[in-house]
């Protein structure tokens, strides 16, 4: 005799993610009836804060949106504003902005791999527990994160909410002696970064292939960070100014974060999407390191995101070393801007994926209107689709604790940036 089973699973606080969120899951007779990823942080209204502000203020203001990826917000903003002004900062600024961005990828990916994701795959509830058995792994993660923070501080003046970037370039150019020291630190980290690719691939990652659409920037001759066209795995190829013609944001009653869809469908942004669409743009040593793992990329297994993050750390260190190799101090670290009215677009690759900005400026360079589309909101519908698919594949007849742990792991795998959660999950289960 088959017994009817109804599960109401409420995960009121998500742990080991940057922010406050929760998951509601209702299962009736072996099928998911309701699944809601709730983001309940109060709206921060940053777009509204930017209105009537001078263009010079924008880079430092948007850096406060996220303490983990402030460089991404600064770079998307300055590119958009420079587009309005018709400003071309030149090769030195372009190269050093790329190094600046490398620092952010290194520190953010290192934090996620070692402190947030690895405990899931090694069977620990926290990095504190994991450190007792894997002290060298945790030390490696902290060292890589510290190096990424140092690169951000090097150009930004400080590693959290940096203030060194400006429209037209940087406020200060480091001298050759300072660059030589940083370059040696970067080079010294390369063997560990290469080993990290193999280490992540050797983890006991779930085998859960899924169908999804990858979206990322693509540049004609480099792995995308600051520039490129928006492409997808199903054939989209558009300039960043056409984003709103294909992507739509919408509100769901259960979440304060907006959802996004590409021509009506969920899609994926972030390291796995970038690697899936830009494998041929990686430096040769990174492609070789990935080849040795035995994992075939492009990959349809979302849990290969941790390997993609490791590969991007390896790439970022190689790229930073390359760009700092023949460093020469510029005559000036920025190009002066002459304000004018217009609409500008900026789109860069934050650690967690595509970060799109649009600014409408008046003739004096004041912001009339701003729109910012962060990667986590773009991934939210994909996370819910993944949760539904993964939990049904796992088996909804599992006990509630197993379902909760697996749901946590799936969500953390996307590295959602909603701020900082400090409490481990508590679960309330009702059965009839």
C-alpha positions in Angstrom: 0.0 0.0 0.0 1.4 3.4 -1.0 1.2 5.9 1.8 0.6 9.6 1.0 3.4 11.8 2.3 3.3 15.6 2.6 6.4 17.6 3.5 6.6 21.2 4.3 10.3 22.1 4.7 11.2 25.7 5.8 14.9 26.7 5.8 14.6 30.1 7.5 18.2 31.2 7.3 20.8 30.2 4.7 24.3 29.8 6.0 27.7 30.3 4.3 26.3 32.7 1.7 26.8 36.4 1.5 23.4 37.5 2.7 20.0 36.7 4.2 17.7 34.3 2.4 15.6 31.3 3.1 14.0 28.3 1.2 10.4 27.1 1.4 9.7 23.6 0.0 6.4 21.7 -0.1 6.2 18.1 -1.3 2.9 16.4 -1.9 2.8 12.7 -2.8 6.4 12.6 -4.0 6.3 15.8 -6.2 7.4 19.3 -5.5 4.4 21.5 -5.4 6.0 24.8 -4.1 9.6 25.9 -4.1 10.5 29.4 -3.2 14.0 30.9 -2.6 13.2 33.9 -0.5 15.5 36.9 -0.4 14.2 39.0 2.4 16.9 41.6 3.0 15.2 45.0 2.8 15.6 46.9 -0.5 18.8 49.1 -0.4 17.6 51.5 -3.1 21.1 52.2 -4.5 19.9 53.1 -7.9 17.7 55.8 -6.4 20.6 57.0 -4.2 22.7 57.7 -7.4 20.2 60.1 -8.8 21.3 63.8 -8.8 24.8 62.8 -7.9 27.9 64.0 -9.8 29.6 61.5 -12.0 32.8 61.7 -9.9 30.9 60.3 -6.9 29.5 57.3 -8.6 32.6 54.9 -8.5 33.0 55.2 -4.8 29.2 55.0 -4.1 28.6 51.8 -6.1 31.6 50.2 -4.5 29.5 50.1 -1.3 26.9 47.9 -2.9 29.1 44.8 -2.2 32.0 44.3 0.1 33.1 41.2 -1.8 33.0 42.5 -5.3 33.3 46.3 -5.2 35.7 46.4 -8.1 33.1 44.9 -10.4 30.6 47.7 -9.5 33.2 50.4 -10.0 34.4 49.0 -13.4 30.8 48.7 -14.8 30.1 52.2 -13.7 33.2 53.9 -15.0 32.9 52.2 -18.4 29.3 53.4 -18.7 30.1 56.9 -17.8 33.1 57.0 -20.0 30.9 55.8 -22.8 28.6 58.8 -22.3 31.6 61.2 -22.4 33.3 59.5 -25.3 36.4 59.0 -23.1 39.1 56.5 -24.1 41.5 56.2 -21.1 44.3 54.4 -23.0 46.3 51.2 -22.8 47.9 51.7 -19.4 44.5 52.3 -17.7 43.0 49.4 -19.5 45.8 47.0 -18.5 45.8 48.1 -14.8 42.0 47.9 -14.5 42.4 44.3 -15.7 44.9 43.6 -13.0 42.6 45.3 -10.5 39.8 43.0 -11.5 42.1 40.0 -11.3 42.6 40.8 -7.6 38.8 40.6 -7.1 38.4 37.3 -8.8 41.3 35.8 -6.8 40.0 36.9 -3.4 36.3 36.2 -4.1 36.8 32.8 -5.7 39.3 31.8 -2.9 36.9 32.7 -0.2 34.1 30.7 -1.9 36.1 27.6 -2.6 37.8 27.2 0.7 35.5 28.8 3.3 32.0 28.3 1.8 31.9 25.4 -0.7 34.6 22.9 0.3 33.0 22.1 3.7 30.0 20.8 1.8 32.0 18.4 -0.4 34.3 17.2 2.5 31.4 16.6 4.9 31.8 19.4 7.4 29.3 22.0 8.6 31.8 24.8 8.7 35.3 25.8 7.7 36.3 25.8 11.4 35.5 22.1 11.6 37.2 21.5 8.2 40.4 23.3 9.3 41.1 20.6 12.0 41.4 17.9 9.3 42.6 20.1 6.4 44.7 22.9 7.9 46.9 23.3 4.9 43.9 23.6 2.6 42.4 26.4 4.7 45.8 28.2 4.9 46.1 28.0 1.1 42.7 29.6 0.7 43.4 32.4 3.2 46.8 33.1 1.5 45.2 33.3 -2.0 42.4 35.5 -0.6 45.0 37.8 1.1 46.9 38.1 -2.2 43.7 39.1 -4.1 43.0 41.7 -1.4 46.5 43.0 -1.7 46.1 43.5 -5.5 42.8 45.4 -4.9 44.5 47.5 -2.2 47.5 48.2 -4.5 45.3 50.0 -7.0 42.3 50.9 -4.8 44.0 52.3 -1.7 42.2 49.7 0.4 40.9 46.2 -0.2 37.3 46.7 1.0 35.3 49.4 -0.8 38.4 50.7 -2.6 38.7 54.4 -3.5 41.5 54.4 -6.0 39.4 54.1 -9.2 37.9 57.0 -11.0 36.3 58.0 -14.3 39.2 58.1 -16.7 41.6 55.8 -14.8 43.1 55.8 -11.3 43.9 58.5 -8.7 47.5 57.2 -8.4 49.9 55.1 -10.4 52.2 52.8 -8.4 55.9 53.0 -9.1 58.1 50.3 -10.7 59.6 49.2 -7.4 56.1 48.6 -5.8 55.0 46.7 -8.9 58.1 44.5 -8.8 57.3 43.4 -5.3 53.7 42.6 -6.2 54.7 40.8 -9.4 56.9 38.4 -7.4 54.0 37.7 -4.9 51.8 36.9 -7.8 54.4 34.6 -9.4 55.0 32.8 -6.1 51.3 31.9 -5.9 51.1 30.2 -9.3 52.1 26.6 -8.3 49.5 26.6 -5.6 46.8 27.9 -8.0 47.6 25.2 -10.5 47.4 22.6 -7.8 44.0 24.0 -6.7 42.5 23.2 -10.0 43.4 19.5 -9.5 42.3 19.6 -5.9 38.8 20.9 -6.7 38.3 18.4 -9.5 39.2 15.5 -7.1 36.5 16.4 -4.6 33.5 14.1 -4.4 31.3 16.4 -6.6 27.7 15.2 -7.3 27.1 13.9 -10.8 24.0 16.0 -11.8 24.0 17.1 -15.5 21.3 19.5 -16.4 20.2 21.6 -19.3 20.7 25.3 -18.9 21.6 28.4 -20.9 25.0 29.9 -20.2 25.3 33.7 -20.6 28.6 35.7 -20.4 30.7 38.3 -22.1 32.9 37.2 -24.9 35.9 39.3 -26.2 37.6 38.8 -29.5 41.0 37.9 -28.1 40.9 37.6 -24.3 39.1 35.9 -21.5 36.3 38.4 -20.6 36.5 40.7 -17.6 35.9 44.4 -18.5 34.8 44.2 -22.1 33.0 42.1 -24.7 29.7 41.3 -26.3 26.9 39.4 -24.4 26.7 35.9 -25.8 24.8 32.8 -24.8 25.1 29.0 -25.4 22.0 29.1 -27.5 23.3 31.7 -30.0 22.7 35.1 -28.6 25.4 37.6 -29.6 24.6 41.3 -28.9 26.3 44.5 -27.8 25.8 45.4 -24.2 23.6 48.3 -25.1 21.0 45.8 -26.4 20.7 44.0 -23.0 17.2 45.3 -22.3 15.9 44.1 -25.6 16.4 40.4 -24.6 16.6 40.3 -20.8 13.7 41.1 -18.5 13.6 41.6 -14.7 10.5 40.9 -12.8 9.3 40.8 -9.2 8.2 37.6 -7.4 6.1 38.1 -4.2 8.3 35.9 -2.0 11.6 37.8 -2.7 12.9 41.3 -2.4 15.4 40.5 -5.2 14.3 40.8 -8.8 14.3 37.8 -11.1 15.7 37.9 -14.6 14.9 35.9 -17.8 16.4 35.7 -21.2 13.6 35.7 -23.7 11.4 34.3 -21.0 13.7 31.6 -19.7 16.1 31.2 -16.7 19.8 31.4 -17.5 23.1 31.0 -15.8 25.8 33.6 -15.3 29.1 33.2 -13.4 32.3 31.2 -13.6 30.9 28.0 -15.1 29.0 30.0 -17.8 32.1 32.1 -18.5 34.3 29.0 -18.9 31.6 27.2 -21.0 31.6 30.1 -23.4 35.2 31.1 -23.3 37.3 28.0 -22.8 39.4 28.9 -25.9 40.3 32.3 -24.4 42.0 30.8 -21.3 45.8 30.9 -21.2 47.4 27.6 -22.3 48.6 26.5 -18.8 45.0 26.8 -17.5 43.6 24.8 -20.3 46.2 22.1 -19.8 45.5 22.0 -16.0 41.8 21.6 -16.8 42.6 18.9 -19.3 44.4 16.9 -16.7 41.3 16.8 -14.5 39.4 14.6 -16.9 36.4 16.9 -16.7 35.0 17.8 -20.1 34.2 21.5 -20.6 31.8 22.9 -21.5 30.1 21.2 -18.7 26.4 20.7 -17.8 27.1 19.8 -14.2 26.6 22.9 -12.0 28.8 21.4 -9.4 31.8 21.9 -11.7 31.5 25.6 -10.9 34.0 25.1 -8.1 36.5 23.8 -10.7 35.7 26.7 -12.9 36.5 29.1 -10.0 39.8 27.4 -9.4 40.7 27.7 -13.1 39.8 31.4 -13.0 42.1 31.9 -10.0 44.9 30.3 -12.0 44.0 32.4 -15.1 43.9 35.7 -13.0 47.3 35.1 -11.5 48.8 34.4 -14.9 47.1 37.4 -16.4 48.2 39.7 -13.6 51.8 38.5 -14.0 51.7 39.1 -17.7 50.3 42.6 -17.5 52.7 43.6 -14.8 55.8 42.2 -16.6 57.0 45.3 -18.5 55.3 47.9 -16.3 56.1 51.5 -17.0 54.7 54.5 -15.1 52.4 56.6 -17.1 52.7 60.4 -17.4 49.3 60.6 -15.7 47.2 57.8 -14.1 43.9 59.1 -15.6 42.5 61.0 -18.6 40.5 64.1 -17.7 36.8 63.9 -18.5 34.6 66.5 -20.1 31.0 65.9 -19.1 28.1 65.7 -21.6 24.6 64.4 -21.6 23.7 60.9 -22.8 23.0 57.3 -21.9 25.9 55.0 -21.2 26.2 51.2 -20.7 28.8 49.2 -18.7 28.9 45.5 -18.5 31.7 43.5 -16.8 32.2 40.1 -15.4 31.9 40.1 -11.6 33.2 37.0 -9.8 29.6 35.8 -9.7 28.7 36.8 -13.3 27.5 39.5 -15.6 27.0 42.9 -14.0 25.2 45.4 -16.2 24.9 49.1 -15.6 23.0 51.9 -17.4 23.3 55.6 -16.6 21.4 58.6 -18.0 23.4 61.7 -17.4 22.7 65.4 -17.9 25.1 67.9 -19.6 26.9 68.5 -16.3 27.4 64.8 -15.7 24.7 64.4 -13.0 22.9 61.2 -12.8 19.2 61.5 -14.0 18.5 57.7 -13.8 20.5 54.6 -13.0 19.8 50.9 -13.5 22.0 48.1 -12.1 21.4 44.4 -12.8 23.6 42.2 -10.5 24.5 38.6 -11.2 22.8 37.0 -8.2 19.4 38.4 -9.3 20.0 37.0 -12.7 20.8 33.6 -11.3 17.8 33.4 -8.9 15.4 31.7 -11.3 18.2 29.2 -12.4 18.9 28.4 -8.7 15.2 27.6 -8.1 15.1 25.4 -11.3 18.3 23.6 -10.1 16.9 23.0 -6.7 13.8 21.5 -8.1 15.7 19.2 -10.5 18.4 18.3 -7.9 16.1 17.5 -5.1 13.9 15.3 -7.3 17.0 13.5 -8.6 18.2 13.0 -5.0 14.9 11.5 -4.1 12.1 13.3 -2.2 11.7 10.3 0.1 14.9 11.2 1.9 14.6 12.5 5.4 14.2 16.2 6.0 17.7 16.8 7.2 19.2 15.2 4.1 16.9 17.4 1.9 17.9 20.5 3.8 21.6 19.8 3.5 21.4 19.1 -0.2 19.3 22.2 -0.8 21.9 24.3 1.1 24.7 22.8 -1.0 22.9 23.6 -4.3 22.3 27.2 -3.3 25.8 27.8 -2.0 27.2 26.3 -5.2 26.0 29.5 -7.0 27.8 31.7 -4.4 24.8 34.0 -4.1 25.8 37.4 -2.8 23.1 38.8 -0.6 25.5 40.0 2.2 26.8 37.9 5.2 24.9 35.2 7.1 26.4 33.9 10.3 24.0 31.3 11.6 23.7 27.7 10.6 20.3 26.6 9.2 17.4 25.7 11.5 14.7 23.6 10.0 11.0 23.5 10.8 9.2 20.5 9.3 5.4 19.9 9.3 3.9 16.6 8.2 0.4 15.3 7.7 
